[in-house]
Structure formats: C-alpha cells, structure tokens
Coordinates of C-alpha atoms in Angstrom, one line a residue:
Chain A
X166 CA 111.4 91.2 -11.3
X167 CA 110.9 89.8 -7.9
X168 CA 114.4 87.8 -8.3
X169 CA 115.8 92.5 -8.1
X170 CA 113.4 92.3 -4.9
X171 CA 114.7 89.2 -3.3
X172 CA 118.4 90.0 -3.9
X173 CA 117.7 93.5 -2.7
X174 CA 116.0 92.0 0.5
X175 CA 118.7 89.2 1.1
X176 CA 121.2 92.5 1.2
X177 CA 119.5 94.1 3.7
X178 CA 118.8 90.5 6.1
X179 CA 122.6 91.2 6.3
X180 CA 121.9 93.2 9.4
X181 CA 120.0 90.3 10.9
X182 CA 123.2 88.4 12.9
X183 CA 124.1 84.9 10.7
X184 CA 122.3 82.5 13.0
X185 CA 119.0 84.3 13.0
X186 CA 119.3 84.6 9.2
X187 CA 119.6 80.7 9.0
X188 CA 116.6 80.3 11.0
X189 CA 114.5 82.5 9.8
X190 CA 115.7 84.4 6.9
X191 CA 114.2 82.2 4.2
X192 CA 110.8 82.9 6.0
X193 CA 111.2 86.7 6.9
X194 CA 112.1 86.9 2.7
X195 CA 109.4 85.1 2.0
X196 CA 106.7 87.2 4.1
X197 CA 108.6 90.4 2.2
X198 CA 107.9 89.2 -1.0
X199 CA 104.2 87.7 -0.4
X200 CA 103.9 91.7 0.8
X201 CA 105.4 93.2 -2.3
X202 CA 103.3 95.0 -4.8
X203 CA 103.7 93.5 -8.7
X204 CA 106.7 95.1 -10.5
X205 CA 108.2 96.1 -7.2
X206 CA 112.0 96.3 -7.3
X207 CA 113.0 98.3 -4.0
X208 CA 112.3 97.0 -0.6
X209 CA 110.0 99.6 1.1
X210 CA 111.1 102.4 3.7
X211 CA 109.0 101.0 6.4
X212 CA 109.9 97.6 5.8
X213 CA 113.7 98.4 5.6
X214 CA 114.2 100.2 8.9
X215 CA 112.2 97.6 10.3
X216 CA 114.1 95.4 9.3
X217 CA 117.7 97.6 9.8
X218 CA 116.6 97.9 13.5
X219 CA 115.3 94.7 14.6
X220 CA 118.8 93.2 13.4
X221 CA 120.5 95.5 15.0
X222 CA 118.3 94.5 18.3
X223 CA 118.9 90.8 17.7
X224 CA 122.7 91.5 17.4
X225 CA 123.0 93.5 20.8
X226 CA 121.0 90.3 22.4
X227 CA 118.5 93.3 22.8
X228 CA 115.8 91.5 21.3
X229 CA 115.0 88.7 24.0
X230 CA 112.6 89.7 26.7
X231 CA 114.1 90.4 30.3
X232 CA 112.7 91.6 33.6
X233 CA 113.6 95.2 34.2
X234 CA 115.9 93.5 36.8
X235 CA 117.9 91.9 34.6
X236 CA 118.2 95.1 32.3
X237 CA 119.3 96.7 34.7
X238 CA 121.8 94.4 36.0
X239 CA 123.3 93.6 32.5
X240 CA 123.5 97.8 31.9
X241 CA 125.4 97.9 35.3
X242 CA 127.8 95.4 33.8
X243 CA 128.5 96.9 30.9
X244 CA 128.7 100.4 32.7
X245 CA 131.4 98.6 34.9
X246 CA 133.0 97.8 32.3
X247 CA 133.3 100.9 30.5
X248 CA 134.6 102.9 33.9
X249 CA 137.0 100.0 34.1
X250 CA 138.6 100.3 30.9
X251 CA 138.3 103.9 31.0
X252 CA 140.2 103.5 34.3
X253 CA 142.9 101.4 32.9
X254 CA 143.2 103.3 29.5
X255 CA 144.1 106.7 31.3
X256 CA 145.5 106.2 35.0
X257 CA 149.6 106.9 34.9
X258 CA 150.4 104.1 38.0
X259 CA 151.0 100.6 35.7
X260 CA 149.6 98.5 38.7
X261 CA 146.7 100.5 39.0
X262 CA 145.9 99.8 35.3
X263 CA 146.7 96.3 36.0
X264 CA 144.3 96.3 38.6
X265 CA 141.4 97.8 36.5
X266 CA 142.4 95.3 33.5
X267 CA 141.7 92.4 36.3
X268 CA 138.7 94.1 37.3
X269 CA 137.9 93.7 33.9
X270 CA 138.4 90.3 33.4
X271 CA 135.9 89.4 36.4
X272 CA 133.8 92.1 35.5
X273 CA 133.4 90.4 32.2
X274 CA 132.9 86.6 33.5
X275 CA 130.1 88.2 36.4
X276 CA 131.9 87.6 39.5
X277 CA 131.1 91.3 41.3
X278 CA 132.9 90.2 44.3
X279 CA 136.3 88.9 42.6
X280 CA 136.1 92.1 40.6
X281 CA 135.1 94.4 43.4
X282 CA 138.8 93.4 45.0
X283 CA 141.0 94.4 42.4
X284 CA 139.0 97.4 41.6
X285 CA 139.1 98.8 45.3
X286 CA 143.0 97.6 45.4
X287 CA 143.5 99.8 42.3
X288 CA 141.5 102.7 43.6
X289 CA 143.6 102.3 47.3
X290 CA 147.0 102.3 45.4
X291 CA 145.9 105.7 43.7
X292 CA 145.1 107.3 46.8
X293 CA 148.4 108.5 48.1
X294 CA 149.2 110.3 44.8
X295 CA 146.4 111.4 43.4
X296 CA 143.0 112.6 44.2
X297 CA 139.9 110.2 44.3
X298 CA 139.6 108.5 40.7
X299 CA 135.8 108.6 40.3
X300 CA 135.6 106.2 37.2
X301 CA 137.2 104.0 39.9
X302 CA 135.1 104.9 42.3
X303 CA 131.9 104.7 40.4
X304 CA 133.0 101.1 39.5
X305 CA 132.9 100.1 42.8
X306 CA 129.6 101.7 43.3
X307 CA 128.0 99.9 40.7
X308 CA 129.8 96.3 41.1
X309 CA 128.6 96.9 45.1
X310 CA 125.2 97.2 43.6
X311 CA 125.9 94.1 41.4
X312 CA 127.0 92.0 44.4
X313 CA 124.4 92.8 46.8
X314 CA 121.6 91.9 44.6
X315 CA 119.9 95.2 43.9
X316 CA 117.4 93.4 42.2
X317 CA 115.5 92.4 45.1
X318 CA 115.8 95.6 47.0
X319 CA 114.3 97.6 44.2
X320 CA 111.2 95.2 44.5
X321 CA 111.7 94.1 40.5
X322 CA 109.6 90.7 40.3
X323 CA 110.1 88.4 37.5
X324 CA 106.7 88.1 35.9
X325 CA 105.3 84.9 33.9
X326 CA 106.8 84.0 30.5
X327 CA 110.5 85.2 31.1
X328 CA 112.2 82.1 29.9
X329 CA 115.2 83.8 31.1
X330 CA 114.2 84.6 34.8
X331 CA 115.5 84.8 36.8
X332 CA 117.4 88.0 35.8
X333 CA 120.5 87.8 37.4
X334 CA 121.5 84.8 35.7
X335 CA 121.4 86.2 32.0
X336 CA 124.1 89.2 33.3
X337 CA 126.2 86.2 34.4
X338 CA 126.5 85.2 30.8
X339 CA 130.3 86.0 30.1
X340 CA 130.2 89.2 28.1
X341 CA 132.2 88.9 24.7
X342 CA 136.0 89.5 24.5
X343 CA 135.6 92.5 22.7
X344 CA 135.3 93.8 25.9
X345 CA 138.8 93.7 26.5
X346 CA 139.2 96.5 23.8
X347 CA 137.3 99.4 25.8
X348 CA 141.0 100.0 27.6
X349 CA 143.5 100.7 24.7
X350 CA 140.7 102.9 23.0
X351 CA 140.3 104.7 25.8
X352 CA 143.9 105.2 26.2
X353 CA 144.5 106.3 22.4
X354 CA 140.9 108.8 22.8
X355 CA 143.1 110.1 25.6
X356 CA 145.8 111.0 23.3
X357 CA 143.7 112.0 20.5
X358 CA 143.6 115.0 18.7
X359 CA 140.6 117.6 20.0
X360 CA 138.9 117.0 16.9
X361 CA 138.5 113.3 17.1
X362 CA 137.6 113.6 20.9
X363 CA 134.8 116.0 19.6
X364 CA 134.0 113.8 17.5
X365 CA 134.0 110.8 20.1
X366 CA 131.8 112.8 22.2
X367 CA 129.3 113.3 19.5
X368 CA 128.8 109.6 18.7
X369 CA 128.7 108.9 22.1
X370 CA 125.6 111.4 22.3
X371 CA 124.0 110.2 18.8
X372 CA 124.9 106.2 20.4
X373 CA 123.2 107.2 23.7
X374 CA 119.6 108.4 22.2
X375 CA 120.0 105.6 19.4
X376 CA 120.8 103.3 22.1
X377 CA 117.8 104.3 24.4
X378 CA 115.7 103.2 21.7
X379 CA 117.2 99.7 20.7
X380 CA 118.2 98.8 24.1
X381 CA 117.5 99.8 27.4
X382 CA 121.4 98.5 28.8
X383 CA 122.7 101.4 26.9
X384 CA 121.7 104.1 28.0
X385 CA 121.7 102.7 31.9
X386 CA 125.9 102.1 30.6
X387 CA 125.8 105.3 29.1
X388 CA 124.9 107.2 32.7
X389 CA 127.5 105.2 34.4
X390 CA 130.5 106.6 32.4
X391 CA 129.1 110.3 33.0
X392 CA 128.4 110.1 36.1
X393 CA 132.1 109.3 36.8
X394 CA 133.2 111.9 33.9
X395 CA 130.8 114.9 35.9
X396 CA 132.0 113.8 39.7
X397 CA 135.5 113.7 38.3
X398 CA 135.6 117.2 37.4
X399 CA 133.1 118.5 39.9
X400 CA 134.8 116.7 43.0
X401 CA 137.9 116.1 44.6
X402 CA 138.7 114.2 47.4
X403 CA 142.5 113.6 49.0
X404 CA 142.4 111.4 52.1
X405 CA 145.6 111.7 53.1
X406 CA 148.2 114.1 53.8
X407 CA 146.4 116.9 55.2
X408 CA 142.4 115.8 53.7
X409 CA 141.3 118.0 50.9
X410 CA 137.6 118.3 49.7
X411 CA 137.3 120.5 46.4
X412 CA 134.3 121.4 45.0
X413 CA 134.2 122.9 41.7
X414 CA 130.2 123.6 40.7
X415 CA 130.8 124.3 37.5
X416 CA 128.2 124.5 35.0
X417 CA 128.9 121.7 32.4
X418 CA 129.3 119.1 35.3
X419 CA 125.2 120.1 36.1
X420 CA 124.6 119.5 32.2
X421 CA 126.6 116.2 32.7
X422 CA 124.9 115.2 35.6
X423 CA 121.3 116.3 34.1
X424 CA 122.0 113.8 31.1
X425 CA 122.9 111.1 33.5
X426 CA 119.6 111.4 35.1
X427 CA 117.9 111.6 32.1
X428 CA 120.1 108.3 30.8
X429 CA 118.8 106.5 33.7
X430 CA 115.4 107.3 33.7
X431 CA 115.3 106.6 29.6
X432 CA 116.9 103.0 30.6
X433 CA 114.0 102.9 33.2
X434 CA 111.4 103.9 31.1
X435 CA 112.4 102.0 28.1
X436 CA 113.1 98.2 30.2
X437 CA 109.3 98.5 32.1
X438 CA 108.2 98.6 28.3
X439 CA 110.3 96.0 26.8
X440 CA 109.4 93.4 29.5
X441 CA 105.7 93.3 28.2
X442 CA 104.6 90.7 25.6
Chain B
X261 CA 102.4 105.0 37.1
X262 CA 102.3 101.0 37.9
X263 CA 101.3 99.1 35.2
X264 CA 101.4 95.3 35.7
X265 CA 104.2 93.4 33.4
X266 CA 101.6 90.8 31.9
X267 CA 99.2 93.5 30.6
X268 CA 99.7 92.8 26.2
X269 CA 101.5 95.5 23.7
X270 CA 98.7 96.4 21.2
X271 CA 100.9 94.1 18.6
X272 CA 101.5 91.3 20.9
X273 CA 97.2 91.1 21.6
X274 CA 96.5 91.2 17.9
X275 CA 98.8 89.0 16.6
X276 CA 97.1 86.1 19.2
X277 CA 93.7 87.4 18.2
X278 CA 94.2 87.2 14.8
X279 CA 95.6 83.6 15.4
X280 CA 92.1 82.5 17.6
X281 CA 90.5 80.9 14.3
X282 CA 93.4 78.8 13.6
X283 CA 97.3 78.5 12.5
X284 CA 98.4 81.0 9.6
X285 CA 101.8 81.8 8.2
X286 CA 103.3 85.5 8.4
X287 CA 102.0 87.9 5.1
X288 CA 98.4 86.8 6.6
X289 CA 98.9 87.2 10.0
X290 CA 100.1 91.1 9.3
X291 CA 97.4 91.2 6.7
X292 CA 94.9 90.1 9.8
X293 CA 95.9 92.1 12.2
X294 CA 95.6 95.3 10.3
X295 CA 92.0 94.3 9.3
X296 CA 91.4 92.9 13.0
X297 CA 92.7 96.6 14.5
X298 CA 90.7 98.5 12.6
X299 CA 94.0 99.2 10.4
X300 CA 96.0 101.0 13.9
X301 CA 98.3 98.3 14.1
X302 CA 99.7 97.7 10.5
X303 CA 103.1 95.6 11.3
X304 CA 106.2 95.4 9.0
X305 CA 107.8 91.7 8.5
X306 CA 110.4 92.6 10.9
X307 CA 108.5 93.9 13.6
X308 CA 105.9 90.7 13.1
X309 CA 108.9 88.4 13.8
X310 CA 110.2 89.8 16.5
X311 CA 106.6 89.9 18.3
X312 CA 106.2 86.2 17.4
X313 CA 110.0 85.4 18.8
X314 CA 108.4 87.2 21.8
X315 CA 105.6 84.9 22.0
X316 CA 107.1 81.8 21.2
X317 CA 109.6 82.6 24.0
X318 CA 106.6 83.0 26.4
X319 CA 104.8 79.9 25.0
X320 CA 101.8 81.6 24.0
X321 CA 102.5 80.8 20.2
X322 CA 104.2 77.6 19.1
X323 CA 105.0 76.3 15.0
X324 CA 102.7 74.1 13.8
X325 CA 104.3 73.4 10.1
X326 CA 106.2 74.5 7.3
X327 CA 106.1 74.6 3.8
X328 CA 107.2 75.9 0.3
X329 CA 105.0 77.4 -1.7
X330 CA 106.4 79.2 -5.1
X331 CA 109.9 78.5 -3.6
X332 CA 108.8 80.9 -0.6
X333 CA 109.3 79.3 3.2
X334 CA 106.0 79.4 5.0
X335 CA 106.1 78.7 8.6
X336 CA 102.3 78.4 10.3
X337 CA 101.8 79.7 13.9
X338 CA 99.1 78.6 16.4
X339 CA 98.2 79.7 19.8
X340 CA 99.2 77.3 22.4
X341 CA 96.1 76.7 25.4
X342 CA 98.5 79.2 27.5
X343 CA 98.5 81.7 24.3
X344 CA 94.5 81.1 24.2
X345 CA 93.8 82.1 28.3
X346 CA 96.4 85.1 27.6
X347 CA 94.3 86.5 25.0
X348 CA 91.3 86.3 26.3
X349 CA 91.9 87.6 30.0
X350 CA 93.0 90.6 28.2
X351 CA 90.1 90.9 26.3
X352 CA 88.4 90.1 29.3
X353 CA 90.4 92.9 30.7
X354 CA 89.9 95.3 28.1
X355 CA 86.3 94.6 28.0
X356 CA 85.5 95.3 32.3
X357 CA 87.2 98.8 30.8
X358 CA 85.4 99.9 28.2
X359 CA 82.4 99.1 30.0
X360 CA 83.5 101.6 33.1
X361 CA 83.2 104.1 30.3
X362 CA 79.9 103.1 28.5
X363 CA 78.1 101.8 31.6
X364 CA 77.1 104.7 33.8
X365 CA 74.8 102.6 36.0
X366 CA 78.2 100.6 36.7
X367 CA 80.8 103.3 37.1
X368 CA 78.2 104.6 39.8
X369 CA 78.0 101.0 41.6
X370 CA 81.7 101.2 41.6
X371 CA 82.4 104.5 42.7
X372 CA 79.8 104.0 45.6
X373 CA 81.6 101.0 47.2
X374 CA 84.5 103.3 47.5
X375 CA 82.6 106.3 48.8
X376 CA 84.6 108.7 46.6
X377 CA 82.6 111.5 45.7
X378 CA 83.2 115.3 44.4
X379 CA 83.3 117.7 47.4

C-alpha cells in the first residue's frame, strides 16, 4: 500500500529541481510517509501544494533568504532584462536591436555600467527617427539605479544570518542563458495573432499575482515592463527637429500605471516578509 | 510599519522551540510543533523543510545524524548555541509583550516615563 503512496510522492518531488531532490528527497519522502494515515494511497491536498510550491520556489532560487536589497536589485535585473529584450524583439533600426541584444548580454553577467552604454547608444540612435522608446528608456532608469547602488540610499541593512549578504553580490550571479530568449519571443508576440497576445497578456497577469506570492523579484520585474508599456502609450517625446511633447491621458495607461504601483508595492511587501527567519 | 528583520515567523520560532529538549528528525518535529502551538501552526513536510533550509542557512539549526529506519531517511536536527540565544530572546521578547497587556501596574510605569496621557 504505502509502495502506491511513495511512488505517488516520488511523482510529485518532481517539481523539487534534481539537486535538491538528491539531497533531500529521500528524507522529505520519508517524513510524507511517517505522516501518512494506514491504507493511504493519495498524497494529501495540503501536502501536495506544499510541496508543488516550495519546488517551484527552490527552482526560481526563490527559496534562499535575501535582504530586501538584494530582492530588489535581482528584480531590477530581471526587469532590465525584460525591457531589453522587449526592446530588441520589436525596434525596426537592426543596430538598435544590436545594441539592446549587448545590453542584454551585460545585463545578464551584472555589469550595469557596460550595459548602461550600449543601452543609451541604442536609445540615442533611435532618437532622430522615432519618438522616445520608453522600454529603452525605462532600462536605463533601472540599470542607473543598479549602478549607483540604490541599496544604500534606500537605507536597506543586511541583518544577521544572510549567508548571502551582502545583497548586491547574489544579483551579480550571471543570470541563466535562457535569458537570451526574452528577444525573439518578444519579436514573434509582436507578430502574433490578437488572440495569442490576449492570451499572453492574461498569463502575464495570472504569472504576476502567482509570482507575488512565490517570489518577490517577479512582481518588482513585472512593474518594470508596464511601466514602460503605460509611458509608451501615454507619452511621447521627440528631441529633435522641431521638440514634440504628446500627452495622451488615456484611461488604460492609468490602469497600467495603477498595476505597476501595485506590482511594486506587492514586491515590497512580499521581500520585508521573506527576509525574516 | 517598521518591524525589525530578526523578529522570528511563527514557524521559524516553533520549529527551534520544539528542538530546545534535544535533536529530532522531521515527522516529529511537525508533530511538536503543532502540539507546542497550541495546534495554530500545523506545517506540511514541504513547508517544514524549507523553514529548516532557512535555519540551517542562518546557523541557528545544524544536522546532527542520519539514519534508516524501515528503509525511510531520518535526518535529526539540533539547535546550534546561536539557534538556542535566537529562541530565547524572542521568547524573551514575546514575554516583555504579553506582560504590557496582563500587567496593568507596568503598562502604567511605562506609559508615565513617557508622559503620554489621554487629553
């Protein structure tokens, strides 16, 4: 009977990431079953999405402790990231996208300065032709913050017990090449039929509050890309050639904007309560 | 709303108390701390290892051994001395509060060095 349990169990470890399976998989299995009532032959509900979202934690590296710092500054990243290869996925000038992809590539190994230089080359080169690229823009914000070490001016100390502390050095960790991926999708979502993009949009929103949850870096990601998305159809700017400053107030760029508060303050919230033991 | 980064999650302060009397192995540690919080905390497996990966990460919990028993892995946990102060300036903490609430005679000595009073 409890051989149905185990196998069941083993099945759902699966979403525990193979290395923390080796380590503790036999144990976390063996706590399950010590739990189990006789004749049980389904793993519980409570003990299942327990299990389904603590291994989805330990696979987004969501699961080891950080200072809200560091949360922030790895959510920062990945929002760079994501304006970057949005960037690069839908701008028509070829060394603009360049220019994002290199962004990218420093983006991804830490080095803010390095990557803020491409990315403001790219943004410059789209200037005479077009108006202001926010997602562009926005990069530039947030790799600025990066760079200067926001960390210290928001007042975030490292408290004891953060074998990790201190913060900045964990979002220097190369992210993974996956990564590199964020541009062509965001090149064939531009392309995509309305229904798909719907449906893009959707899971983004269902990601975002699942995300909030799991992991505080997602939703502070999250609120990058829409803060770009909302100034970009809200706000133009054209430098040159007589300067142009368009303002279009319209009311879905206020619902944008209100989730991108609301993403930031969720990433916030949820980072103060993940660095506590 | 400031609350200070070292202050324990309910889990996180059981799971040490329940360790206090000596090293145990995971099914009794949830089993404890149910008992210990007056059955508010009740923790699945999943949620116990990933408070102990906390812990042990801080050094407030290390391994002490392992074993099989019935072809089950047992791992037993113990609080470190750091894991032992943790727990019990919390409790220390916790106590100081309860007593601003139970203790009028103290809440009044601390309210008057303050000189806070209702208009």
């Amino acid at each position: 009977m409890s051989e149905i349990l185990a196998r069941r169990y083993r099945l759902l470890l699966l979403a525990y990431p193979s290395g923390y399976r080796e380590r503790r998989g036999d144990e976390l299995l063996g706590t399950l079953l010590d739990d189990a009532s006789p004749g049980q032959r389904w793993p519980g509900g409570r003990e299942a999405a327990s299990i389904a979202v603590e291994g989805l934690r330990a696979r987004l590296g969501a699961a080891w402790r950080r200072t809200p710092g560091a949360m922030w500054s790895e959510g920062l990243q990945m929002g760079a990231l994501l304006l970057l290869g949005y960037a690069a996925g839908t701008v028509s000038d070829g060394i603009a996208a360049l220019l994002a992809l290199s962004g990218i590539a420093a983006t991804m190994r830490g080095r803010w300065l390095v990557a803020l230089v491409p990315t403001s080359a790219g943004l410059a080169v789209l200037l005479p032709h077009q108006p202001l690229s926010w997602p562009l823009g926005t990069a530039v914000v947030a790799l600025a913050v990066l760079a200067l070490g926001f960390r210290s001016a928001l007042g975030f100390r490292s408290a004891p017990g953060f074998r990790s502390a201190p913060g900045f050095r964990s979002a220097r960790r190369p992210r993974s090449a996956g990564w590199l991926l964020v541009a062509p999708v965001a090149l064939v979502m531009q392309h995509a039929p309305v229904p798909l993009a719907v449906a893009v949009v959707a899971g983004f929103l269902v990601a975002c509050l699942i995300g909030a949850a799991l992991d505080p870096r997602i939703p502070i990601a999250a609120a990058c890309l829409l803060v770009a998305v909302a100034l970009q159809n809200t706000v133009g700017f054209r430098p040159f050639a007589d300067a142009q400053f368009v303002f279009h107030p319209l009311p879905a760029s206020y619902v944008l904007l209100a989730m991108t508060a609301a993403l930031f303050l969720a990433g916030q919230v949820r980072s103060r309560q993940l660095a506590r033991l | 709303m400031t609350i200070r980064s070292e202050v324990l999650r309910a889990p996180s302060y059981f799971v040490l108390a329940a360790l206090l009397d000596g090293p145990l192995h995971g099914y009794v540690i949830i089993k404890r701390v149910e008992a210990l919080s007056g059955e508010a905390v009740r923790l699945a497996a999943g949620s116990l290892y990933a408070v102990l990966d906390r812990l042990t990460e801080a050094g407030l919990v290390e391994v002490v051994s392992e074993e099989i028993v019935n072809g089950r892995a047992r791992r037993y946990y113990a609080l470190t001395s750091q894991g032992n102060d943790t727990v019990e300036a919390e409790a220390a903490r916790l106590a100081t509060a309860a007593k601003i609430v139970t203790n009028q005679a103290l809440r009044r000595r601390v309210l008057d060095t303050i000189v806070v009073r209702p208009a």
